[in-house]
Amino acid sequence: DLSVKLGTDAMGEEKWANECAACGKWNGAIAQRMENNDIRCSVDFYRDWRRKMWERNAYDAIFPLVGCVRNEPTTIFEVAEYYEEEASDMLWEVSGSLRGWKAITLMFGFEERLFGIAENLGSGKECKIDETMFPFVYGNRVFSDSPMVNEYLWYARDNFGILQNVELSPKKPNSGKSIMRKGNLRADG
């Protein structure tokens, strides 16, 4: 069970992240089997299940990418602790791409859940990108059209020799403007 308890919400109910999820015709049976083996599993409608899967994909793509472009070995925990702003900006950019390309809006609090997972489970996991898994993690327009993800992938290739055998999206010309977000554009205020 890799679920992470994040505390309680305003209503006094426990908040969880990274829990298994089941949907579809046999969702109850699947959830029951998981819970019989002490694995927390939620039963969700397809739309919510899909949101959770994209949330996890964003976690698997962003945190290792931000950490692998450092001069010293960096863990997922250290990315959450020391490079929060970079990871957060990239997560919000990917969230916007999901709305545009997949008509998916991540559920409120996704950033807190992803950082909670990184802080609780990432202390021993060194950031690295596996070239064989690249098409499955980054091979979607949600990531390839993200200017920050694109810039970090090219930076990893050019400066660290990572991803030499992978076809990346073309480099986007730098307009001279910073890619950092200005102002408060987040839905949660």
PDB file of C-alpha atoms in Angstrom:
ATOM      1  CA  ASP A   1       0.000   0.000   0.000  1.00  0.00           C
ATOM      2  CA  LEU A   2       1.617   3.234  -1.164  1.00  0.00           C
ATOM      3  CA  SER A   3      -1.179   5.540  -0.069  1.00  0.00           C
ATOM      4  CA  VAL A   4      -0.210   8.554   2.005  1.00  0.00           C
ATOM      5  CA  LYS A   5      -2.335  10.127   4.743  1.00  0.00           C
ATOM      6  CA  LEU A   6      -2.170  13.915   4.484  1.00  0.00           C
ATOM      7  CA  GLY A   7      -4.133  14.813   7.617  1.00  0.00           C
ATOM      8  CA  THR A   8      -7.733  15.902   7.951  1.00  0.00           C
ATOM      9  CA  ASP A   9      -9.769  18.380   5.948  1.00  0.00           C
ATOM     10  CA  ALA A  10     -12.056  21.145   7.228  1.00  0.00           C
ATOM     11  CA  MET A  11     -14.863  18.623   7.706  1.00  0.00           C
ATOM     12  CA  GLY A  12     -12.674  16.395   9.884  1.00  0.00           C
ATOM     13  CA  GLU A  13     -12.326  13.630   7.284  1.00  0.00           C
ATOM     14  CA  GLU A  14      -8.976  12.079   6.441  1.00  0.00           C
ATOM     15  CA  LYS A  15      -7.243  13.233   3.255  1.00  0.00           C
ATOM     16  CA  TRP A  16      -5.375  10.605   1.257  1.00  0.00           C
ATOM     17  CA  ALA A  17      -3.036  10.666  -1.724  1.00  0.00           C
ATOM     18  CA  ASN A  18      -1.636   7.975  -4.009  1.00  0.00           C
ATOM     19  CA  GLU A  19      -4.325   5.454  -3.231  1.00  0.00           C
ATOM     20  CA  CYS A  20      -5.313   2.748  -5.683  1.00  0.00           C
ATOM     21  CA  ALA A  21      -8.540   3.358  -7.558  1.00  0.00           C
ATOM     22  CA  ALA A  22     -11.003   1.089  -9.302  1.00  0.00           C
ATOM     23  CA  CYS A  23     -13.725   1.956 -11.789  1.00  0.00           C
ATOM     24  CA  GLY A  24     -15.996   0.141 -14.169  1.00  0.00           C
ATOM     25  CA  LYS A  25     -18.221  -2.900 -13.938  1.00  0.00           C
ATOM     26  CA  TRP A  26     -16.117  -4.836 -11.426  1.00  0.00           C
ATOM     27  CA  ASN A  27     -14.909  -1.913  -9.333  1.00  0.00           C
ATOM     28  CA  GLY A  28     -16.412  -3.221  -6.085  1.00  0.00           C
ATOM     29  CA  ALA A  29     -14.819  -6.657  -6.484  1.00  0.00           C
ATOM     30  CA  ILE A  30     -11.424  -5.169  -7.329  1.00  0.00           C
ATOM     31  CA  ALA A  31     -11.569  -2.755  -4.396  1.00  0.00           C
ATOM     32  CA  GLN A  32     -12.562  -5.558  -2.028  1.00  0.00           C
ATOM     33  CA  ARG A  33      -9.619  -7.725  -3.137  1.00  0.00           C
ATOM     34  CA  MET A  34      -7.234  -4.831  -2.633  1.00  0.00           C
ATOM     35  CA  GLU A  35      -8.617  -4.039   0.806  1.00  0.00           C
ATOM     36  CA  ASN A  36      -8.464  -7.733   1.785  1.00  0.00           C
ATOM     37  CA  ASN A  37      -4.713  -7.421   1.205  1.00  0.00           C
ATOM     38  CA  ASP A  38      -4.444  -4.164   3.219  1.00  0.00           C
ATOM     39  CA  ILE A  39      -4.196  -1.923   0.146  1.00  0.00           C
ATOM     40  CA  ARG A  40      -6.320   1.196   0.300  1.00  0.00           C
ATOM     41  CA  CYS A  41      -8.522   1.434  -2.814  1.00  0.00           C
ATOM     42  CA  SER A  42     -11.204   3.934  -3.725  1.00  0.00           C
ATOM     43  CA  VAL A  43     -14.141   3.155  -5.978  1.00  0.00           C
ATOM     44  CA  ASP A  44     -14.551   5.936  -8.512  1.00  0.00           C
ATOM     45  CA  PHE A  45     -16.594   6.901 -11.518  1.00  0.00           C
ATOM     46  CA  TYR A  46     -14.526   6.777 -14.729  1.00  0.00           C
ATOM     47  CA  ARG A  47     -13.957  10.565 -14.859  1.00  0.00           C
ATOM     48  CA  ASP A  48     -12.512  10.686 -11.336  1.00  0.00           C
ATOM     49  CA  TRP A  49     -10.410   7.577 -11.956  1.00  0.00           C
ATOM     50  CA  ARG A  50      -9.013   9.208 -15.107  1.00  0.00           C
ATOM     51  CA  ARG A  51      -8.137  12.361 -13.166  1.00  0.00           C
ATOM     52  CA  LYS A  52      -6.257  10.301 -10.584  1.00  0.00           C
ATOM     53  CA  MET A  53      -4.297   8.488 -13.295  1.00  0.00           C
ATOM     54  CA  TRP A  54      -3.259  11.768 -14.952  1.00  0.00           C
ATOM     55  CA  GLU A  55      -2.357  13.183 -11.561  1.00  0.00           C
ATOM     56  CA  ARG A  56      -0.046  10.233 -10.994  1.00  0.00           C
ATOM     57  CA  ASN A  57       1.391  10.593 -14.507  1.00  0.00           C
ATOM     58  CA  ALA A  58       2.174  14.247 -13.782  1.00  0.00           C
ATOM     59  CA  TYR A  59       3.951  13.181 -10.580  1.00  0.00           C
ATOM     60  CA  ASP A  60       5.986  10.524 -12.421  1.00  0.00           C
ATOM     61  CA  ALA A  61       6.979  13.026 -15.122  1.00  0.00           C
ATOM     62  CA  ILE A  62       7.643  16.268 -13.256  1.00  0.00           C
ATOM     63  CA  PHE A  63       9.450  15.374 -10.033  1.00  0.00           C
ATOM     64  CA  PRO A  64      12.186  13.216 -11.627  1.00  0.00           C
ATOM     65  CA  LEU A  65      12.632  15.776 -14.425  1.00  0.00           C
ATOM     66  CA  VAL A  66      13.147  18.681 -12.035  1.00  0.00           C
ATOM     67  CA  GLY A  67      15.589  16.623  -9.970  1.00  0.00           C
ATOM     68  CA  CYS A  68      17.659  15.061 -12.744  1.00  0.00           C
ATOM     69  CA  VAL A  69      18.921  18.428 -14.028  1.00  0.00           C
ATOM     70  CA  ARG A  70      20.910  19.129 -10.859  1.00  0.00           C
ATOM     71  CA  ASN A  71      24.689  18.878 -10.556  1.00  0.00           C
ATOM     72  CA  GLU A  72      24.431  16.631  -7.496  1.00  0.00           C
ATOM     73  CA  PRO A  73      22.256  13.524  -7.141  1.00  0.00           C
ATOM     74  CA  THR A  74      18.806  14.631  -5.988  1.00  0.00           C
ATOM     75  CA  THR A  75      15.949  12.623  -4.506  1.00  0.00           C
ATOM     76  CA  ILE A  76      12.235  13.098  -5.107  1.00  0.00           C
ATOM     77  CA  PHE A  77      11.949  14.338  -1.507  1.00  0.00           C
ATOM     78  CA  GLU A  78      14.591  16.998  -2.143  1.00  0.00           C
ATOM     79  CA  VAL A  79      12.710  18.203  -5.222  1.00  0.00           C
ATOM     80  CA  ALA A  80       9.592  18.675  -3.085  1.00  0.00           C
ATOM     81  CA  GLU A  81      11.594  20.342  -0.337  1.00  0.00           C
ATOM     82  CA  TYR A  82      13.998  22.619  -2.234  1.00  0.00           C
ATOM     83  CA  TYR A  83      12.659  22.998  -5.790  1.00  0.00           C
ATOM     84  CA  GLU A  84       8.980  23.423  -4.962  1.00  0.00           C
ATOM     85  CA  GLU A  85       8.480  26.519  -7.092  1.00  0.00           C
ATOM     86  CA  GLU A  86       9.876  24.912 -10.254  1.00  0.00           C
ATOM     87  CA  ALA A  87       7.878  21.719  -9.778  1.00  0.00           C
ATOM     88  CA  SER A  88       4.734  23.646  -8.887  1.00  0.00           C
ATOM     89  CA  ASP A  89       4.951  25.904 -11.935  1.00  0.00           C
ATOM     90  CA  MET A  90       5.495  22.911 -14.183  1.00  0.00           C
ATOM     91  CA  LEU A  91       2.559  21.024 -12.592  1.00  0.00           C
ATOM     92  CA  TRP A  92       0.234  23.977 -13.173  1.00  0.00           C
ATOM     93  CA  GLU A  93       1.395  24.278 -16.761  1.00  0.00           C
ATOM     94  CA  VAL A  94       0.690  20.569 -17.347  1.00  0.00           C
ATOM     95  CA  SER A  95      -2.671  20.977 -15.616  1.00  0.00           C
ATOM     96  CA  GLY A  96      -3.547  23.671 -18.155  1.00  0.00           C
ATOM     97  CA  SER A  97      -2.468  21.396 -21.010  1.00  0.00           C
ATOM     98  CA  LEU A  98      -4.701  18.652 -19.655  1.00  0.00           C
ATOM     99  CA  ARG A  99      -7.667  20.993 -19.777  1.00  0.00           C
ATOM    100  CA  GLY A 100      -6.856  21.918 -23.363  1.00  0.00           C
ATOM    101  CA  TRP A 101      -5.853  18.560 -24.836  1.00  0.00           C
ATOM    102  CA  LYS A 102      -7.746  15.992 -22.775  1.00  0.00           C
ATOM    103  CA  ALA A 103     -10.660  18.016 -21.336  1.00  0.00           C
ATOM    104  CA  ILE A 104      -9.559  16.935 -17.865  1.00  0.00           C
ATOM    105  CA  THR A 105      -9.393  19.227 -14.879  1.00  0.00           C
ATOM    106  CA  LEU A 106      -7.358  17.848 -12.008  1.00  0.00           C
ATOM    107  CA  MET A 107      -9.221  17.745  -8.708  1.00  0.00           C
ATOM    108  CA  PHE A 108      -8.831  20.561  -6.205  1.00  0.00           C
ATOM    109  CA  GLY A 109      -5.741  20.083  -4.032  1.00  0.00           C
ATOM    110  CA  PHE A 110      -3.767  18.039  -6.576  1.00  0.00           C
ATOM    111  CA  GLU A 111      -0.611  20.015  -5.832  1.00  0.00           C
ATOM    112  CA  GLU A 112      -0.838  19.264  -2.097  1.00  0.00           C
ATOM    113  CA  ARG A 113      -1.390  15.571  -2.826  1.00  0.00           C
ATOM    114  CA  LEU A 114       1.571  15.308  -5.206  1.00  0.00           C
ATOM    115  CA  PHE A 115       3.932  17.124  -2.853  1.00  0.00           C
ATOM    116  CA  GLY A 116       2.618  14.968   0.011  1.00  0.00           C
ATOM    117  CA  ILE A 117       3.513  11.824  -1.927  1.00  0.00           C
ATOM    118  CA  ALA A 118       6.982  13.190  -2.727  1.00  0.00           C
ATOM    119  CA  GLU A 119       7.650  14.191   0.875  1.00  0.00           C
ATOM    120  CA  ASN A 120       6.423  10.907   2.361  1.00  0.00           C
ATOM    121  CA  LEU A 121       7.701   8.358  -0.157  1.00  0.00           C
ATOM    122  CA  GLY A 122      10.509  10.095  -2.051  1.00  0.00           C
ATOM    123  CA  SER A 123      13.360  10.231   0.448  1.00  0.00           C
ATOM    124  CA  GLY A 124      15.246   7.246  -0.941  1.00  0.00           C
ATOM    125  CA  LYS A 125      14.302   7.605  -4.615  1.00  0.00           C
ATOM    126  CA  GLU A 126      16.965   9.267  -6.717  1.00  0.00           C
ATOM    127  CA  CYS A 127      15.681  11.355  -9.614  1.00  0.00           C
ATOM    128  CA  LYS A 128      16.358   9.760 -12.974  1.00  0.00           C
ATOM    129  CA  ILE A 129      14.609   9.390 -16.295  1.00  0.00           C
ATOM    130  CA  ASP A 130      14.491   5.946 -17.851  1.00  0.00           C
ATOM    131  CA  GLU A 131      14.774   6.239 -21.646  1.00  0.00           C
ATOM    132  CA  THR A 132      12.813   3.012 -22.165  1.00  0.00           C
ATOM    133  CA  MET A 133       9.862   4.489 -20.240  1.00  0.00           C
ATOM    134  CA  PHE A 134      10.078   7.906 -21.925  1.00  0.00           C
ATOM    135  CA  PRO A 135       7.291   7.335 -24.497  1.00  0.00           C
ATOM    136  CA  PHE A 136       4.918   6.151 -21.763  1.00  0.00           C
ATOM    137  CA  VAL A 137       5.597   9.019 -19.366  1.00  0.00           C
ATOM    138  CA  TYR A 138       6.302  11.980 -21.669  1.00  0.00           C
ATOM    139  CA  GLY A 139       4.948  10.759 -25.006  1.00  0.00           C
ATOM    140  CA  ASN A 140       1.740  12.734 -24.875  1.00  0.00           C
ATOM    141  CA  ARG A 141       1.019  16.230 -26.167  1.00  0.00           C
ATOM    142  CA  VAL A 142       0.148  17.244 -22.624  1.00  0.00           C
ATOM    143  CA  PHE A 143       3.866  17.098 -21.820  1.00  0.00           C
ATOM    144  CA  SER A 144       5.447  17.719 -25.221  1.00  0.00           C
ATOM    145  CA  ASP A 145       3.519  20.974 -25.696  1.00  0.00           C
ATOM    146  CA  SER A 146       4.446  22.279 -22.252  1.00  0.00           C
ATOM    147  CA  PRO A 147       7.164  24.942 -22.686  1.00  0.00           C
ATOM    148  CA  MET A 148       8.726  24.233 -19.271  1.00  0.00           C
ATOM    149  CA  VAL A 149       8.782  20.444 -19.726  1.00  0.00           C
ATOM    150  CA  ASN A 150      10.222  20.882 -23.214  1.00  0.00           C
ATOM    151  CA  GLU A 151      12.878  23.279 -21.945  1.00  0.00           C
ATOM    152  CA  TYR A 152      13.868  20.956 -19.064  1.00  0.00           C
ATOM    153  CA  LEU A 153      14.035  17.895 -21.348  1.00  0.00           C
ATOM    154  CA  TRP A 154      16.343  19.711 -23.765  1.00  0.00           C
ATOM    155  CA  TYR A 155      18.419  21.025 -20.858  1.00  0.00           C
ATOM    156  CA  ALA A 156      18.770  17.462 -19.517  1.00  0.00           C
ATOM    157  CA  ARG A 157      19.935  16.268 -22.935  1.00  0.00           C
ATOM    158  CA  ASP A 158      22.307  19.150 -23.683  1.00  0.00           C
ATOM    159  CA  ASN A 159      23.895  19.559 -20.256  1.00  0.00           C
ATOM    160  CA  PHE A 160      23.667  16.122 -18.607  1.00  0.00           C
ATOM    161  CA  GLY A 161      23.711  13.669 -21.509  1.00  0.00           C
ATOM    162  CA  ILE A 162      20.328  12.237 -20.535  1.00  0.00           C
ATOM    163  CA  LEU A 163      17.846  11.142 -23.226  1.00  0.00           C
ATOM    164  CA  GLN A 164      20.380  10.861 -26.044  1.00  0.00           C
ATOM    165  CA  ASN A 165      18.420   8.027 -27.701  1.00  0.00           C
ATOM    166  CA  VAL A 166      15.015   9.697 -27.463  1.00  0.00           C
ATOM    167  CA  GLU A 167      13.328  11.904 -30.031  1.00  0.00           C
ATOM    168  CA  LEU A 168      12.296  15.093 -28.244  1.00  0.00           C
ATOM    169  CA  SER A 169       9.820  17.699 -29.420  1.00  0.00           C
ATOM    170  CA  PRO A 170      11.555  20.469 -31.356  1.00  0.00           C
ATOM    171  CA  LYS A 171      13.155  23.138 -29.219  1.00  0.00           C
ATOM    172  CA  LYS A 172      10.850  26.050 -28.836  1.00  0.00           C
ATOM    173  CA  PRO A 173      12.569  29.370 -29.517  1.00  0.00           C
ATOM    174  CA  ASN A 174      13.125  31.414 -26.387  1.00  0.00           C
ATOM    175  CA  SER A 175      11.301  34.690 -26.787  1.00  0.00           C
ATOM    176  CA  GLY A 176      13.565  36.315 -24.217  1.00  0.00           C
ATOM    177  CA  LYS A 177      10.706  36.356 -21.739  1.00  0.00           C
ATOM    178  CA  SER A 178      10.889  34.291 -18.589  1.00  0.00           C
ATOM    179  CA  ILE A 179       8.715  31.200 -18.572  1.00  0.00           C
ATOM    180  CA  MET A 180       7.980  31.799 -14.900  1.00  0.00           C
ATOM    181  CA  ARG A 181       4.351  32.648 -14.212  1.00  0.00           C
ATOM    182  CA  LYS A 182       3.588  36.213 -13.215  1.00  0.00           C
ATOM    183  CA  GLY A 183       0.805  36.961 -10.750  1.00  0.00           C
ATOM    184  CA  ASN A 184      -1.750  34.643  -9.252  1.00  0.00           C
ATOM    185  CA  LEU A 185      -3.389  32.581 -11.984  1.00  0.00           C
ATOM    186  CA  ARG A 186      -4.267  29.543  -9.898  1.00  0.00           C
ATOM    187  CA  ALA A 187      -7.817  28.347  -9.490  1.00  0.00           C
ATOM    188  CA  ASP A 188      -7.399  27.908  -5.730  1.00  0.00           C
ATOM    189  CA  GLY A 189      -6.656  31.600  -5.154  1.00  0.00           C
TER     190      GLY A 189
END
